[in-house]
mmCIF file of C-alpha atoms in Angstrom:
data_model
loop_
_atom_site.group_PDB
_atom_site.id
_atom_site.type_symbol
_atom_site.label_atom_id
_atom_site.label_comp_id
_atom_site.label_asym_id
_atom_site.label_seq_id
_atom_site.Cartn_x
_atom_site.Cartn_y
_atom_site.Cartn_z
ATOM 1 C CA MET A 1 34.197 -1.346 -12.855
ATOM 2 C CA ALA A 2 31.437 -1.299 -10.569
ATOM 3 C CA LYS A 3 28.073 -2.467 -11.753
ATOM 4 C CA GLU A 4 25.604 0.241 -12.159
ATOM 5 C CA LYS A 5 22.949 0.411 -9.216
ATOM 6 C CA ILE A 6 19.407 0.314 -10.568
ATOM 7 C CA GLY A 7 16.388 1.259 -8.671
ATOM 8 C CA ILE A 8 12.808 0.559 -9.846
ATOM 9 C CA ALA A 9 9.771 2.389 -8.509
ATOM 10 C CA LEU A 10 6.369 0.507 -9.010
ATOM 11 C CA GLY A 11 3.337 2.914 -8.908
ATOM 12 C CA GLY A 12 -0.088 2.133 -7.598
ATOM 13 C CA GLY A 13 -3.228 1.141 -9.903
ATOM 14 C CA GLY A 14 -5.058 -1.686 -8.415
ATOM 15 C CA SER A 15 -5.731 -4.538 -10.959
ATOM 16 C CA ARG A 16 -3.454 -2.784 -13.435
ATOM 17 C CA GLY A 17 -0.418 -4.066 -11.393
ATOM 18 C CA PHE A 18 -0.061 -6.905 -13.983
ATOM 19 C CA VAL A 19 1.367 -4.397 -16.222
ATOM 20 C CA HIS A 20 4.345 -4.210 -13.805
ATOM 21 C CA LEU A 21 5.196 -7.766 -14.325
ATOM 22 C CA GLY A 22 4.920 -7.335 -18.133
ATOM 23 C CA VAL A 23 7.471 -4.406 -17.786
ATOM 24 C CA LEU A 24 9.783 -6.195 -15.373
ATOM 25 C CA LYS A 25 9.946 -9.110 -17.752
ATOM 26 C CA ALA A 26 10.701 -6.927 -20.733
ATOM 27 C CA LEU A 27 13.393 -5.155 -18.737
ATOM 28 C CA GLU A 28 14.978 -8.415 -17.644
ATOM 29 C CA GLU A 29 15.124 -9.608 -21.347
ATOM 30 C CA LYS A 30 17.118 -6.208 -22.003
ATOM 31 C CA GLY A 31 19.638 -7.040 -19.160
ATOM 32 C CA ILE A 32 17.994 -4.662 -16.579
ATOM 33 C CA THR A 33 17.206 -6.011 -13.228
ATOM 34 C CA PRO A 34 16.627 -3.963 -9.864
ATOM 35 C CA ASP A 35 19.025 -3.639 -7.095
ATOM 36 C CA VAL A 36 16.572 -1.694 -5.084
ATOM 37 C CA ILE A 37 12.751 -1.637 -5.425
ATOM 38 C CA SER A 38 9.855 0.694 -4.088
ATOM 39 C CA GLY A 39 6.313 0.256 -4.413
ATOM 40 C CA VAL A 40 2.950 1.419 -3.535
ATOM 41 C CA SER A 41 -0.337 -0.193 -3.603
ATOM 42 C CA ALA A 42 -0.478 -2.699 -6.455
ATOM 43 C CA GLY A 43 3.275 -1.841 -6.849
ATOM 44 C CA SER A 44 4.057 -2.987 -3.466
ATOM 45 C CA ILE A 45 2.338 -6.265 -4.006
ATOM 46 C CA VAL A 46 4.174 -6.964 -7.098
ATOM 47 C CA GLY A 47 7.557 -5.503 -5.641
ATOM 48 C CA VAL A 48 7.593 -7.642 -2.456
ATOM 49 C CA PHE A 49 7.498 -10.821 -4.595
ATOM 50 C CA ILE A 50 10.432 -9.533 -6.837
ATOM 51 C CA ALA A 51 12.414 -8.409 -3.740
ATOM 52 C CA ALA A 52 11.904 -11.941 -2.325
ATOM 53 C CA GLY A 53 13.651 -13.382 -5.317
ATOM 54 C CA MET A 54 10.674 -14.477 -7.485
ATOM 55 C CA SER A 55 10.635 -14.050 -11.406
ATOM 56 C CA PRO A 56 8.047 -11.938 -13.098
ATOM 57 C CA GLU A 57 6.581 -15.114 -14.637
ATOM 58 C CA LYS A 58 6.332 -16.841 -11.239
ATOM 59 C CA VAL A 59 4.646 -13.712 -9.713
ATOM 60 C CA MET A 60 2.268 -13.529 -12.617
ATOM 61 C CA GLU A 61 1.199 -17.190 -12.342
ATOM 62 C CA LEU A 62 0.908 -16.827 -8.517
ATOM 63 C CA MET A 63 -1.210 -13.652 -8.613
ATOM 64 C CA LYS A 64 -3.632 -15.097 -11.381
ATOM 65 C CA GLU A 65 -4.135 -18.355 -9.741
ATOM 66 C CA ASN A 66 -4.866 -17.056 -6.389
ATOM 67 C CA LYS A 67 -6.698 -13.772 -7.446
ATOM 68 C CA PHE A 68 -4.600 -11.335 -5.758
ATOM 69 C CA THR A 69 -6.251 -8.406 -7.371
ATOM 70 C CA ASP A 70 -9.787 -9.787 -6.262
ATOM 71 C CA TYR A 71 -8.917 -9.681 -2.773
ATOM 72 C CA ALA A 72 -11.697 -7.270 -1.335
ATOM 73 C CA LYS A 73 -14.408 -8.428 1.243
ATOM 74 C CA VAL A 74 -17.482 -6.575 1.920
ATOM 75 C CA ASN A 75 -17.069 -4.763 5.260
ATOM 76 C CA MET A 76 -19.498 -3.027 7.663
ATOM 77 C CA PRO A 77 -19.308 0.720 6.684
ATOM 78 C CA VAL A 78 -17.537 2.040 9.680
ATOM 79 C CA ASN A 79 -14.261 3.347 8.276
ATOM 80 C CA GLY A 80 -14.178 1.795 4.828
ATOM 81 C CA LEU A 81 -16.666 -0.005 2.298
ATOM 82 C CA LEU A 82 -14.334 -2.944 2.051
ATOM 83 C CA ASN A 83 -11.429 -4.546 3.760
ATOM 84 C CA LEU A 84 -8.255 -6.351 2.559
ATOM 85 C CA ASP A 85 -8.372 -9.362 4.767
ATOM 86 C CA ASN A 86 -8.221 -11.607 1.603
ATOM 87 C CA LEU A 87 -5.052 -10.009 0.524
ATOM 88 C CA LYS A 88 -3.349 -10.391 3.967
ATOM 89 C CA LYS A 89 -4.417 -14.174 3.698
ATOM 90 C CA SER A 90 -2.989 -14.569 0.316
ATOM 91 C CA LEU A 91 0.310 -12.933 1.372
ATOM 92 C CA GLU A 92 0.616 -14.843 4.472
ATOM 93 C CA GLU A 93 0.237 -18.037 2.624
ATOM 94 C CA TYR A 94 2.677 -17.281 -0.439
ATOM 95 C CA LEU A 95 5.204 -14.832 0.603
ATOM 96 C CA PRO A 96 8.187 -16.861 1.690
ATOM 97 C CA VAL A 97 9.370 -14.221 4.341
ATOM 98 C CA ASP A 98 7.556 -11.955 6.659
ATOM 99 C CA ARG A 99 9.989 -9.138 7.596
ATOM 100 C CA PHE A 100 11.659 -6.549 5.292
ATOM 101 C CA SER A 101 15.046 -7.842 6.584
ATOM 102 C CA ASP A 102 14.505 -11.270 5.051
ATOM 103 C CA LEU A 103 14.027 -10.070 1.484
ATOM 104 C CA GLU A 104 16.852 -10.682 -1.069
ATOM 105 C CA LEU A 105 16.617 -6.938 -2.298
ATOM 106 C CA PRO A 106 16.229 -3.734 -0.392
ATOM 107 C CA PHE A 107 12.502 -2.866 -0.526
ATOM 108 C CA TYR A 108 10.542 0.283 0.373
ATOM 109 C CA VAL A 109 6.709 0.553 0.822
ATOM 110 C CA ALA A 110 4.947 3.847 0.512
ATOM 111 C CA VAL A 111 2.221 4.545 2.952
ATOM 112 C CA SER A 112 0.123 7.536 3.908
ATOM 113 C CA ASN A 113 0.123 8.092 7.861
ATOM 114 C CA LEU A 114 -3.528 9.382 8.332
ATOM 115 C CA ASN A 115 -2.600 10.742 11.767
ATOM 116 C CA SER A 116 0.392 12.992 10.788
ATOM 117 C CA GLY A 117 -0.827 13.561 7.158
ATOM 118 C CA GLU A 118 2.633 12.524 5.764
ATOM 119 C CA ILE A 119 4.063 10.080 3.451
ATOM 120 C CA GLU A 120 6.193 7.217 4.928
ATOM 121 C CA TYR A 121 8.572 4.775 3.252
ATOM 122 C CA LEU A 122 8.715 1.812 5.318
ATOM 123 C CA GLN A 123 11.727 -0.447 5.041
ATOM 124 C CA GLN A 124 11.701 -2.482 8.315
ATOM 125 C CA GLY A 125 9.435 -4.608 10.550
ATOM 126 C CA LYS A 126 6.621 -6.576 9.177
ATOM 127 C CA LEU A 127 5.983 -6.816 5.348
ATOM 128 C CA ILE A 128 2.306 -7.782 5.265
ATOM 129 C CA SER A 129 0.895 -5.055 7.383
ATOM 130 C CA ALA A 130 2.704 -2.482 5.351
ATOM 131 C CA ILE A 131 1.539 -3.778 1.946
ATOM 132 C CA GLN A 132 -1.885 -3.990 3.288
ATOM 133 C CA ALA A 133 -1.775 -0.443 4.367
ATOM 134 C CA SER A 134 -0.184 0.641 1.155
ATOM 135 C CA SER A 135 -3.167 -0.900 -0.833
ATOM 136 C CA SER A 136 -5.904 0.577 1.196
ATOM 137 C CA ILE A 137 -7.525 3.197 -1.031
ATOM 138 C CA PRO A 138 -9.208 5.674 1.530
ATOM 139 C CA VAL A 139 -12.859 5.371 1.972
ATOM 140 C CA LEU A 140 -13.036 2.487 -0.438
ATOM 141 C CA PHE A 141 -10.948 0.262 1.890
ATOM 142 C CA SER A 142 -10.422 0.342 5.807
ATOM 143 C CA PRO A 143 -7.144 1.780 7.051
ATOM 144 C CA VAL A 144 -4.580 -0.293 8.630
ATOM 145 C CA ASP A 145 -3.161 0.164 12.125
ATOM 146 C CA ILE A 146 0.555 -0.012 12.590
ATOM 147 C CA ASP A 147 2.341 1.087 16.064
ATOM 148 C CA GLU A 148 -0.689 3.231 17.177
ATOM 149 C CA ASN A 149 -1.011 5.079 13.774
ATOM 150 C CA SER A 150 -3.647 4.590 11.036
ATOM 151 C CA TYR A 151 -2.252 4.029 7.525
ATOM 152 C CA ALA A 152 -3.929 4.277 4.177
ATOM 153 C CA ASP A 153 -2.634 3.786 0.475
ATOM 154 C CA GLY A 154 0.590 5.566 -0.146
ATOM 155 C CA GLY A 155 -0.697 6.774 -3.516
ATOM 156 C CA LEU A 156 -2.721 9.436 -1.714
ATOM 157 C CA LEU A 157 0.497 11.368 -1.217
ATOM 158 C CA ASP A 158 3.017 9.590 -3.562
ATOM 159 C CA ASN A 159 1.756 7.192 -6.240
ATOM 160 C CA LEU A 160 5.363 6.708 -7.846
ATOM 161 C CA PRO A 161 7.762 6.448 -4.844
ATOM 162 C CA ILE A 162 10.989 7.509 -6.532
ATOM 163 C CA THR A 163 12.074 9.501 -3.187
ATOM 164 C CA PRO A 164 13.500 6.498 -1.343
ATOM 165 C CA LEU A 165 15.606 5.529 -4.426
ATOM 166 C CA GLU A 166 17.109 8.833 -4.736
ATOM 167 C CA GLY A 167 20.768 9.266 -3.806
ATOM 168 C CA GLN A 168 21.388 5.526 -3.661
ATOM 169 C CA CYS A 169 20.786 4.378 -7.241
ATOM 170 C CA ASP A 170 22.819 5.359 -10.557
ATOM 171 C CA THR A 171 19.534 4.927 -12.612
ATOM 172 C CA ILE A 172 16.006 5.279 -11.467
ATOM 173 C CA ILE A 173 13.112 3.830 -13.436
ATOM 174 C CA GLY A 174 9.601 4.587 -12.705
ATOM 175 C CA VAL A 175 6.641 2.646 -13.964
ATOM 176 C CA ASN A 176 3.308 4.580 -13.728
ATOM 177 C CA ILE A 177 0.060 2.683 -14.241
ATOM 178 C CA MET A 178 -2.269 5.240 -13.248
ATOM 179 C CA PRO A 179 -3.004 7.687 -16.181
ATOM 180 C CA ILE A 180 -6.685 8.876 -16.255
ATOM 181 C CA LYS A 181 -9.139 9.398 -18.938
ATOM 182 C CA GLU A 182 -12.351 11.192 -19.088
ATOM 183 C CA LYS A 183 -15.410 9.369 -17.583
ATOM 184 C CA GLU A 184 -19.083 9.825 -18.890
ATOM 185 C CA GLU A 185 -20.554 8.670 -15.785
ATOM 186 C CA VAL A 186 -19.681 8.498 -11.985
ATOM 187 C CA ASP A 187 -22.839 6.998 -10.637
ATOM 188 C CA ASN A 188 -22.374 5.272 -7.308
ATOM 189 C CA LEU A 189 -20.564 5.639 -4.032
ATOM 190 C CA MET A 190 -17.754 3.277 -4.741
ATOM 191 C CA GLU A 191 -17.062 4.918 -8.266
ATOM 192 C CA VAL A 192 -17.050 8.308 -6.632
ATOM 193 C CA ALA A 193 -14.468 7.092 -4.368
ATOM 194 C CA ILE A 194 -12.384 5.406 -7.007
ATOM 195 C CA ARG A 195 -12.689 8.564 -9.237
ATOM 196 C CA THR A 196 -11.639 10.851 -6.431
ATOM 197 C CA PHE A 197 -8.642 8.861 -5.800
ATOM 198 C CA GLU A 198 -7.478 8.441 -9.449
ATOM 199 C CA LEU A 199 -7.750 12.397 -9.640
ATOM 200 C CA SER A 200 -5.785 12.887 -6.326
ATOM 201 C CA VAL A 201 -2.833 10.771 -7.492
ATOM 202 C CA SER A 202 -2.519 11.870 -11.130
ATOM 203 C CA GLY A 203 -1.532 15.383 -10.448
ATOM 204 C CA ASN A 204 2.184 14.659 -10.169
ATOM 205 C CA ARG A 205 2.773 12.917 -13.397
ATOM 206 C CA LYS A 206 5.068 15.758 -14.768
ATOM 207 C CA LYS A 207 7.302 15.567 -11.745
ATOM 208 C CA PHE A 208 7.432 11.882 -12.050
ATOM 209 C CA LYS A 209 8.741 12.137 -15.450
ATOM 210 C CA GLU A 210 11.303 14.658 -14.458
ATOM 211 C CA ASP A 211 12.532 12.676 -11.455
ATOM 212 C CA CYS A 212 13.069 9.424 -13.206
ATOM 213 C CA ASP A 213 15.963 8.394 -15.714
ATOM 214 C CA LEU A 214 13.499 6.283 -17.365
ATOM 215 C CA TYR A 215 9.696 6.852 -17.145
ATOM 216 C CA ILE A 216 7.473 4.033 -18.437
ATOM 217 C CA GLU A 217 3.618 4.518 -18.711
ATOM 218 C CA PRO A 218 2.304 2.096 -21.148
ATOM 219 C CA ASP A 219 -0.244 3.319 -23.625
ATOM 220 C CA GLY A 220 -3.776 2.052 -23.093
ATOM 221 C CA VAL A 221 -3.504 1.217 -19.432
ATOM 222 C CA GLU A 222 -6.043 3.955 -18.556
ATOM 223 C CA GLU A 223 -8.651 1.898 -20.378
ATOM 224 C CA TYR A 224 -8.608 -0.788 -17.751
ATOM 225 C CA HIS A 225 -10.719 -0.288 -14.340
ATOM 226 C CA ILE A 226 -8.446 -0.578 -11.379
ATOM 227 C CA LEU A 227 -10.640 -2.875 -9.536
ATOM 228 C CA ASP A 228 -11.428 -5.261 -12.527
ATOM 229 C CA PRO A 229 -9.434 -8.465 -12.101
ATOM 230 C CA GLU A 230 -10.328 -10.079 -15.254
ATOM 231 C CA HIS A 231 -7.666 -8.890 -17.854
ATOM 232 C CA ALA A 232 -4.450 -10.020 -16.199
ATOM 233 C CA ASP A 233 -3.029 -11.480 -19.412
ATOM 234 C CA GLU A 234 -3.929 -8.434 -21.473
ATOM 235 C CA LEU A 235 -2.236 -6.156 -18.934
ATOM 236 C CA PHE A 236 0.848 -8.353 -18.814
ATOM 237 C CA GLU A 237 1.309 -8.220 -22.524
ATOM 238 C CA LEU A 238 0.493 -4.532 -22.707
ATOM 239 C CA GLY A 239 3.315 -3.785 -20.302
ATOM 240 C CA TYR A 240 5.554 -6.289 -21.824
ATOM 241 C CA ASP A 241 4.955 -5.071 -25.456
ATOM 242 C CA TYR A 242 5.310 -1.413 -24.757
ATOM 243 C CA THR A 243 8.721 -1.933 -22.821
ATOM 244 C CA LYS A 244 10.061 -4.202 -25.497
ATOM 245 C CA LYS A 245 9.763 -1.290 -27.908
ATOM 246 C CA ILE A 246 11.642 1.257 -25.779
ATOM 247 C CA SER A 247 15.124 1.779 -26.797
ATOM 248 C CA ILE A 248 17.514 1.656 -23.714
#
């Protein structure tokens, strides 16, 4: 009997991306590993290392030690308040391959094409520019130019990229780390940009649930700020503990 083909979609959520690693570790202990991965923003950062053959524990160690979620540099406010050059440098140093075709698993990166206004799921060419683009929250981070088009965070149009997995997987697992909670204050430009983005990507949660065979959204993830890198271990454990309790 042929092995069931499993696809895992990893959603965006900034520093909450450590949740993905806990979820993947718990799934692995249940005998569930991906055959195909899609990711957006933080999910693309985690996903590319998994697709390159690294274990969740190894990726966790790498991301913590090298501050992968503390990658923003102050930028002159032309087309974004910050840029992701630090993320680019970290990926160049620690990612063992530089093209999609060199990965061990098929991998898709969701990006928003600012010129066409459409979502794209990149699966060929250079990896690092695709991941940098997928992680560039509009206004907050500068867009990334690829082949004469400007690209921003794929979460703007699809924050849980299930679409590229449809039709090629027997089971699709989606991991959403961007539920929202009420905020008492939104009192500066950066927080306005973040809040606007959070609200824009949260509207499709119902559809995400319907399109997944297994939908994972750990309780409490909304309590963590998407640009706060100080809670990596807590977020990993949150994802791990929640997924261990799921009956699969």
